[in-house]
PDB file of C-alpha atoms in Angstrom:
ATOM      1  CA  UNK A   1      26.941  59.761 136.106  1.00 33.00           C
ATOM      2  CA  UNK A   2      26.593  56.656 133.919  1.00 44.00           C
ATOM      3  CA  UNK A   3      25.735  56.865 130.227  1.00 45.00           C
ATOM      4  CA  UNK A   4      22.412  55.147 130.953  1.00 48.00           C
ATOM      5  CA  UNK A   5      21.293  58.160 133.011  1.00 52.00           C
ATOM      6  CA  UNK A   6      21.943  60.763 130.295  1.00 55.00           C
ATOM      7  CA  UNK A   7      20.069  61.930 127.221  1.00 65.00           C
ATOM      8  CA  UNK A   8      17.312  60.168 125.258  1.00 80.00           C
ATOM      9  CA  UNK A   9      16.452  56.498 125.589  1.00 93.00           C
ATOM     10  CA  UNK A  10      18.963  54.253 123.834  1.00 97.00           C
ATOM     11  CA  UNK A  11      18.372  50.629 122.851  1.00 98.00           C
ATOM     12  CA  UNK A  12      20.617  47.847 121.632  1.00 98.00           C
ATOM     13  CA  UNK A  13      18.600  45.501 119.410  1.00 98.00           C
ATOM     14  CA  UNK A  14      20.388  42.176 119.033  1.00 98.00           C
ATOM     15  CA  UNK A  15      19.615  39.344 116.649  1.00 98.00           C
ATOM     16  CA  UNK A  16      20.760  36.076 118.223  1.00 96.00           C
ATOM     17  CA  UNK A  17      21.127  34.454 114.811  1.00 95.00           C
ATOM     18  CA  UNK A  18      24.274  34.376 112.679  1.00 92.00           C
ATOM     19  CA  UNK A  19      22.546  33.942 109.307  1.00 88.00           C
ATOM     20  CA  UNK A  20      22.358  37.101 107.198  1.00 84.00           C
ATOM     21  CA  UNK A  21      18.791  36.350 106.071  1.00 88.00           C
ATOM     22  CA  UNK A  22      17.574  35.051 109.430  1.00 94.00           C
ATOM     23  CA  UNK A  23      13.964  35.593 110.420  1.00 96.00           C
ATOM     24  CA  UNK A  24      15.066  36.927 113.790  1.00 96.00           C
ATOM     25  CA  UNK A  25      17.314  39.482 112.127  1.00 97.00           C
ATOM     26  CA  UNK A  26      14.255  40.687 110.206  1.00 97.00           C
ATOM     27  CA  UNK A  27      12.311  40.874 113.476  1.00 97.00           C
ATOM     28  CA  UNK A  28      15.170  42.756 115.135  1.00 98.00           C
ATOM     29  CA  UNK A  29      15.232  45.257 112.261  1.00 97.00           C
ATOM     30  CA  UNK A  30      11.500  45.828 112.683  1.00 98.00           C
ATOM     31  CA  UNK A  31      12.032  46.361 116.422  1.00 98.00           C
ATOM     32  CA  UNK A  32      14.746  48.950 115.775  1.00 98.00           C
ATOM     33  CA  UNK A  33      12.462  50.741 113.311  1.00 97.00           C
ATOM     34  CA  UNK A  34       9.690  50.774 115.923  1.00 97.00           C
ATOM     35  CA  UNK A  35      12.014  52.187 118.583  1.00 97.00           C
ATOM     36  CA  UNK A  36      12.912  55.065 116.260  1.00 96.00           C
ATOM     37  CA  UNK A  37       9.236  55.629 115.437  1.00 96.00           C
ATOM     38  CA  UNK A  38       8.535  56.030 119.166  1.00 95.00           C
ATOM     39  CA  UNK A  39      11.259  58.606 119.723  1.00 94.00           C
ATOM     40  CA  UNK A  40      14.100  56.376 120.896  1.00 95.00           C
ATOM     41  CA  UNK A  41      17.430  55.534 119.302  1.00 97.00           C
ATOM     42  CA  UNK A  42      18.461  52.005 118.429  1.00 97.00           C
ATOM     43  CA  UNK A  43      21.649  50.237 117.434  1.00 97.00           C
ATOM     44  CA  UNK A  44      21.002  47.065 115.430  1.00 97.00           C
ATOM     45  CA  UNK A  45      23.512  44.237 115.806  1.00 97.00           C
ATOM     46  CA  UNK A  46      23.827  40.450 115.534  1.00 97.00           C
ATOM     47  CA  UNK A  47      25.803  37.954 117.551  1.00 97.00           C
ATOM     48  CA  UNK A  48      28.321  37.889 114.687  1.00 96.00           C
ATOM     49  CA  UNK A  49      29.377  41.388 115.775  1.00 97.00           C
ATOM     50  CA  UNK A  50      30.469  39.938 119.117  1.00 98.00           C
ATOM     51  CA  UNK A  51      32.114  36.625 118.216  1.00 97.00           C
ATOM     52  CA  UNK A  52      33.681  34.799 121.169  1.00 97.00           C
ATOM     53  CA  UNK A  53      35.126  31.305 121.643  1.00 97.00           C
ATOM     54  CA  UNK A  54      33.388  28.733 123.812  1.00 97.00           C
ATOM     55  CA  UNK A  55      33.696  29.729 127.450  1.00 97.00           C
ATOM     56  CA  UNK A  56      36.850  28.263 128.982  1.00 96.00           C
ATOM     57  CA  UNK A  57      38.048  29.232 132.448  1.00 96.00           C
ATOM     58  CA  UNK A  58      41.630  28.368 131.589  1.00 97.00           C
ATOM     59  CA  UNK A  59      41.482  30.607 128.516  1.00 97.00           C
ATOM     60  CA  UNK A  60      40.066  33.425 130.612  1.00 97.00           C
ATOM     61  CA  UNK A  61      42.842  33.025 133.172  1.00 97.00           C
ATOM     62  CA  UNK A  62      45.512  33.056 130.474  1.00 97.00           C
ATOM     63  CA  UNK A  63      44.183  35.720 128.104  1.00 97.00           C
ATOM     64  CA  UNK A  64      41.314  37.487 129.846  1.00 97.00           C
ATOM     65  CA  UNK A  65      37.819  38.087 128.495  1.00 97.00           C
ATOM     66  CA  UNK A  66      37.832  38.067 124.668  1.00 98.00           C
ATOM     67  CA  UNK A  67      37.384  41.197 122.567  1.00 98.00           C
ATOM     68  CA  UNK A  68      33.902  40.234 121.336  1.00 98.00           C
ATOM     69  CA  UNK A  69      32.546  40.148 124.888  1.00 98.00           C
ATOM     70  CA  UNK A  70      34.227  43.459 125.668  1.00 98.00           C
ATOM     71  CA  UNK A  71      32.562  45.031 122.621  1.00 98.00           C
ATOM     72  CA  UNK A  72      29.209  43.685 123.806  1.00 98.00           C
ATOM     73  CA  UNK A  73      29.823  44.945 127.330  1.00 98.00           C
ATOM     74  CA  UNK A  74      30.733  48.394 126.009  1.00 98.00           C
ATOM     75  CA  UNK A  75      27.513  48.500 123.958  1.00 97.00           C
ATOM     76  CA  UNK A  76      25.448  47.520 127.002  1.00 98.00           C
ATOM     77  CA  UNK A  77      27.087  50.256 129.064  1.00 96.00           C
ATOM     78  CA  UNK A  78      25.972  52.800 126.453  1.00 95.00           C
ATOM     79  CA  UNK A  79      22.263  51.917 126.413  1.00 96.00           C
ATOM     80  CA  UNK A  80      19.221  51.960 128.637  1.00 95.00           C
ATOM     81  CA  UNK A  81      17.763  48.670 127.443  1.00 97.00           C
ATOM     82  CA  UNK A  82      18.454  45.528 125.452  1.00 98.00           C
ATOM     83  CA  UNK A  83      16.079  43.906 122.962  1.00 98.00           C
ATOM     84  CA  UNK A  84      16.956  40.368 121.830  1.00 98.00           C
ATOM     85  CA  UNK A  85      15.324  38.576 118.900  1.00 98.00           C
ATOM     86  CA  UNK A  86      16.306  34.958 119.330  1.00 97.00           C
ATOM     87  CA  UNK A  87      15.631  31.711 117.478  1.00 94.00           C
ATOM     88  CA  UNK A  88      14.721  28.531 119.320  1.00 91.00           C
ATOM     89  CA  UNK A  89      17.164  25.632 119.123  1.00 92.00           C
ATOM     90  CA  UNK A  90      15.754  22.279 120.249  1.00 91.00           C
ATOM     91  CA  UNK A  91      13.172  23.989 122.468  1.00 92.00           C
ATOM     92  CA  UNK A  92      15.829  26.066 124.219  1.00 94.00           C
ATOM     93  CA  UNK A  93      18.208  29.015 123.938  1.00 94.00           C
ATOM     94  CA  UNK A  94      20.842  29.061 121.145  1.00 94.00           C
ATOM     95  CA  UNK A  95      24.271  28.203 122.488  1.00 95.00           C
ATOM     96  CA  UNK A  96      25.864  31.172 120.731  1.00 96.00           C
ATOM     97  CA  UNK A  97      23.892  33.796 122.658  1.00 97.00           C
ATOM     98  CA  UNK A  98      24.145  31.912 125.968  1.00 97.00           C
ATOM     99  CA  UNK A  99      27.913  31.710 125.488  1.00 98.00           C
ATOM    100  CA  UNK A 100      28.102  35.456 124.800  1.00 98.00           C
ATOM    101  CA  UNK A 101      26.124  36.155 127.973  1.00 98.00           C
ATOM    102  CA  UNK A 102      28.418  33.868 129.975  1.00 98.00           C
ATOM    103  CA  UNK A 103      31.585  35.589 128.748  1.00 98.00           C
ATOM    104  CA  UNK A 104      30.168  39.091 129.215  1.00 98.00           C
ATOM    105  CA  UNK A 105      29.048  38.277 132.755  1.00 97.00           C
ATOM    106  CA  UNK A 106      32.703  37.936 133.752  1.00 97.00           C
ATOM    107  CA  UNK A 107      33.200  41.721 133.822  1.00 97.00           C
ATOM    108  CA  UNK A 108      32.942  43.545 137.144  1.00 94.00           C
ATOM    109  CA  UNK A 109      30.613  45.207 137.578  1.00 93.00           C
ATOM    110  CA  UNK A 110      28.760  42.932 135.170  1.00 92.00           C
ATOM    111  CA  UNK A 111      26.627  44.949 132.753  1.00 96.00           C
ATOM    112  CA  UNK A 112      23.349  43.024 132.867  1.00 97.00           C
ATOM    113  CA  UNK A 113      22.545  44.085 136.416  1.00 94.00           C
ATOM    114  CA  UNK A 114      19.465  46.391 136.446  1.00 92.00           C
ATOM    115  CA  UNK A 115      19.422  46.510 132.628  1.00 95.00           C
ATOM    116  CA  UNK A 116      15.929  46.409 131.123  1.00 96.00           C
ATOM    117  CA  UNK A 117      15.391  43.677 128.544  1.00 98.00           C
ATOM    118  CA  UNK A 118      12.728  42.643 126.067  1.00 98.00           C
ATOM    119  CA  UNK A 119      12.738  39.213 124.433  1.00 98.00           C
ATOM    120  CA  UNK A 120      11.212  38.279 121.097  1.00 97.00           C
ATOM    121  CA  UNK A 121      11.457  35.421 118.647  1.00 96.00           C
ATOM    122  CA  UNK A 122      10.515  34.418 115.130  1.00 95.00           C
ATOM    123  CA  UNK A 123      10.140  30.877 113.857  1.00 92.00           C
ATOM    124  CA  UNK A 124       8.401  28.940 111.086  1.00 88.00           C
ATOM    125  CA  UNK A 125       6.846  26.824 113.829  1.00 84.00           C
ATOM    126  CA  UNK A 126       3.382  27.313 115.320  1.00 83.00           C
ATOM    127  CA  UNK A 127       4.895  28.316 118.691  1.00 85.00           C
ATOM    128  CA  UNK A 128       7.073  31.029 117.184  1.00 84.00           C
ATOM    129  CA  UNK A 129      10.154  30.036 119.161  1.00 86.00           C
ATOM    130  CA  UNK A 130       8.546  30.937 122.483  1.00 91.00           C
ATOM    131  CA  UNK A 131      10.066  28.044 124.438  1.00 94.00           C
ATOM    132  CA  UNK A 132      13.539  29.351 123.708  1.00 93.00           C
ATOM    133  CA  UNK A 133      12.640  32.718 125.211  1.00 95.00           C
ATOM    134  CA  UNK A 134      11.679  31.139 128.518  1.00 96.00           C
ATOM    135  CA  UNK A 135      15.110  29.522 128.614  1.00 96.00           C
ATOM    136  CA  UNK A 136      16.788  32.819 127.706  1.00 97.00           C
ATOM    137  CA  UNK A 137      15.091  34.630 130.581  1.00 97.00           C
ATOM    138  CA  UNK A 138      16.862  32.458 133.146  1.00 96.00           C
ATOM    139  CA  UNK A 139      20.490  33.634 132.791  1.00 97.00           C
ATOM    140  CA  UNK A 140      19.458  37.246 132.197  1.00 97.00           C
ATOM    141  CA  UNK A 141      17.247  37.401 135.275  1.00 96.00           C
ATOM    142  CA  UNK A 142      19.876  35.577 137.325  1.00 96.00           C
ATOM    143  CA  UNK A 143      22.285  38.369 136.404  1.00 96.00           C
ATOM    144  CA  UNK A 144      19.820  41.015 137.578  1.00 95.00           C
ATOM    145  CA  UNK A 145      18.317  42.106 134.268  1.00 96.00           C
ATOM    146  CA  UNK A 146      14.751  43.426 134.433  1.00 94.00           C
ATOM    147  CA  UNK A 147      13.234  41.236 131.711  1.00 96.00           C
ATOM    148  CA  UNK A 148       9.863  42.550 130.539  1.00 96.00           C
ATOM    149  CA  UNK A 149       7.025  40.104 131.289  1.00 95.00           C
ATOM    150  CA  UNK A 150       5.367  40.349 127.858  1.00 95.00           C
ATOM    151  CA  UNK A 151       7.495  38.544 125.294  1.00 96.00           C
ATOM    152  CA  UNK A 152       6.676  38.531 121.577  1.00 95.00           C
ATOM    153  CA  UNK A 153       6.820  35.351 119.484  1.00 95.00           C
ATOM    154  CA  UNK A 154       6.096  35.382 115.770  1.00 95.00           C
ATOM    155  CA  UNK A 155       4.702  32.053 114.525  1.00 92.00           C
ATOM    156  CA  UNK A 156       4.995  30.944 110.887  1.00 92.00           C
ATOM    157  CA  UNK A 157       7.467  33.769 110.460  1.00 93.00           C
ATOM    158  CA  UNK A 158       8.611  32.571 107.035  1.00 93.00           C
ATOM    159  CA  UNK A 159       5.318  33.912 105.625  1.00 91.00           C
ATOM    160  CA  UNK A 160       4.723  36.755 108.095  1.00 92.00           C
ATOM    161  CA  UNK A 161       6.771  39.609 106.619  1.00 96.00           C
ATOM    162  CA  UNK A 162       5.875  41.965 103.804  1.00 96.00           C
ATOM    163  CA  UNK A 163       8.549  42.898 101.227  1.00 94.00           C
ATOM    164  CA  UNK A 164       8.964  46.155 103.180  1.00 95.00           C
ATOM    165  CA  UNK A 165       9.856  44.243 106.357  1.00 95.00           C
ATOM    166  CA  UNK A 166       6.639  44.833 108.277  1.00 96.00           C
ATOM    167  CA  UNK A 167       4.162  42.201 109.461  1.00 96.00           C
ATOM    168  CA  UNK A 168       1.526  41.347 106.876  1.00 95.00           C
ATOM    169  CA  UNK A 169      -1.133  40.840 109.535  1.00 94.00           C
ATOM    170  CA  UNK A 170      -2.155  44.363 110.596  1.00 95.00           C
ATOM    171  CA  UNK A 171      -3.467  43.167 113.965  1.00 96.00           C
ATOM    172  CA  UNK A 172      -0.184  41.434 114.704  1.00 95.00           C
ATOM    173  CA  UNK A 173       1.773  44.500 113.567  1.00 96.00           C
ATOM    174  CA  UNK A 174      -0.252  46.671 115.935  1.00 97.00           C
ATOM    175  CA  UNK A 175       0.358  44.240 118.797  1.00 96.00           C
ATOM    176  CA  UNK A 176       4.083  44.251 118.059  1.00 97.00           C
ATOM    177  CA  UNK A 177       4.200  48.053 118.072  1.00 97.00           C
ATOM    178  CA  UNK A 178       2.221  48.229 121.315  1.00 97.00           C
ATOM    179  CA  UNK A 179       4.540  45.726 122.980  1.00 96.00           C
ATOM    180  CA  UNK A 180       7.591  47.817 122.054  1.00 97.00           C
ATOM    181  CA  UNK A 181       5.941  51.091 123.049  1.00 96.00           C
ATOM    182  CA  UNK A 182       4.899  49.722 126.454  1.00 96.00           C
ATOM    183  CA  UNK A 183       8.399  48.394 127.071  1.00 97.00           C
ATOM    184  CA  UNK A 184       9.867  51.772 126.149  1.00 96.00           C
ATOM    185  CA  UNK A 185       7.484  53.496 128.560  1.00 94.00           C
ATOM    186  CA  UNK A 186       8.584  51.253 131.410  1.00 93.00           C
ATOM    187  CA  UNK A 187      12.248  51.810 130.562  1.00 93.00           C
ATOM    188  CA  UNK A 188      11.718  55.564 130.526  1.00 92.00           C
ATOM    189  CA  UNK A 189       9.847  55.496 133.829  1.00 89.00           C
ATOM    190  CA  UNK A 190      12.611  53.496 135.498  1.00 86.00           C
ATOM    191  CA  UNK A 191      15.248  55.843 134.096  1.00 84.00           C
ATOM    192  CA  UNK A 192      13.603  59.152 134.934  1.00 79.00           C
ATOM    193  CA  UNK A 193      11.531  58.354 138.017  1.00 75.00           C
ATOM    194  CA  UNK A 194      13.341  56.450 140.807  1.00 65.00           C
ATOM    195  CA  UNK A 195      10.058  55.588 142.535  1.00 62.00           C
ATOM    196  CA  UNK A 196       8.983  53.603 139.446  1.00 57.00           C
ATOM    197  CA  UNK A 197      12.274  51.731 139.400  1.00 55.00           C
ATOM    198  CA  UNK A 198      11.863  50.894 143.090  1.00 56.00           C
ATOM    199  CA  UNK A 199       8.332  49.589 142.472  1.00 56.00           C
ATOM    200  CA  UNK A 200       9.542  47.438 139.574  1.00 53.00           C
ATOM    201  CA  UNK A 201      12.243  45.818 141.700  1.00 53.00           C
ATOM    202  CA  UNK A 202       9.791  45.159 144.519  1.00 50.00           C
ATOM    203  CA  UNK A 203       7.356  43.644 142.016  1.00 52.00           C
ATOM    204  CA  UNK A 204      10.054  41.092 141.231  1.00 52.00           C
ATOM    205  CA  UNK A 205      10.189  40.157 144.913  1.00 51.00           C
ATOM    206  CA  UNK A 206      13.496  41.827 145.754  1.00 53.00           C
ATOM    207  CA  UNK A 207      14.473  44.549 148.197  1.00 52.00           C
ATOM    208  CA  UNK A 208      16.248  47.473 146.497  1.00 48.00           C
ATOM    209  CA  UNK A 209      19.843  47.806 147.651  1.00 52.00           C
ATOM    210  CA  UNK A 210      22.251  50.045 145.764  1.00 49.00           C
ATOM    211  CA  UNK A 211      25.230  48.115 147.124  1.00 48.00           C
ATOM    212  CA  UNK A 212      23.967  44.801 145.729  1.00 48.00           C
ATOM    213  CA  UNK A 213      25.377  43.662 142.403  1.00 49.00           C
ATOM    214  CA  UNK A 214      24.547  40.287 140.939  1.00 50.00           C
ATOM    215  CA  UNK A 215      27.498  38.278 139.721  1.00 47.00           C
ATOM    216  CA  UNK A 216      28.047  35.043 137.878  1.00 49.00           C
ATOM    217  CA  UNK A 217      29.271  32.461 140.357  1.00 44.00           C
ATOM    218  CA  UNK A 218      30.886  29.126 139.780  1.00 44.00           C
TER     219      UNK A 218
END
């Protein structure tokens, strides 16, 4: 039995920013706090915990998948769901998190398949980094991750947090908490009730097949 099928719900909350004082790290910390408040467990990490070189097929052939990607893969194997708080770089996904996904996808079986994911972003801009999340969905969904439809983007994030790390706007804070709680409910349903998992896969337009495992090709 895999670790994902045992015990309470476990979440990896990843900030896709390297900066120590990054807005998305603050958002990730708030997400982890909310997971705990709703009865789950959360491990908070940043992409700096999983440093990898730029993907290079020759390097992989000579030395294998780097240690940072293995650490990330091991974390994913331990949890039921992944939450990513990601900045937006030039209206798209940051190269550092895309590169980590690419390296980690080289494991077999690759760990994103059937993993539930929630995407969020924080940005000083009026769009809150939302365009980057649409770009981030693509590789995750290609790899078989069940990315939650409702993403959360925090606009004007440089003024949005209280000194305690919560959202100053109570309505926005409530919406954030509801988004996390609903995602946790879906994750729990998929974990504990196979019929719910089957319905979720069919909603995405696929036919459930336990022998099917998405892989990174190319």
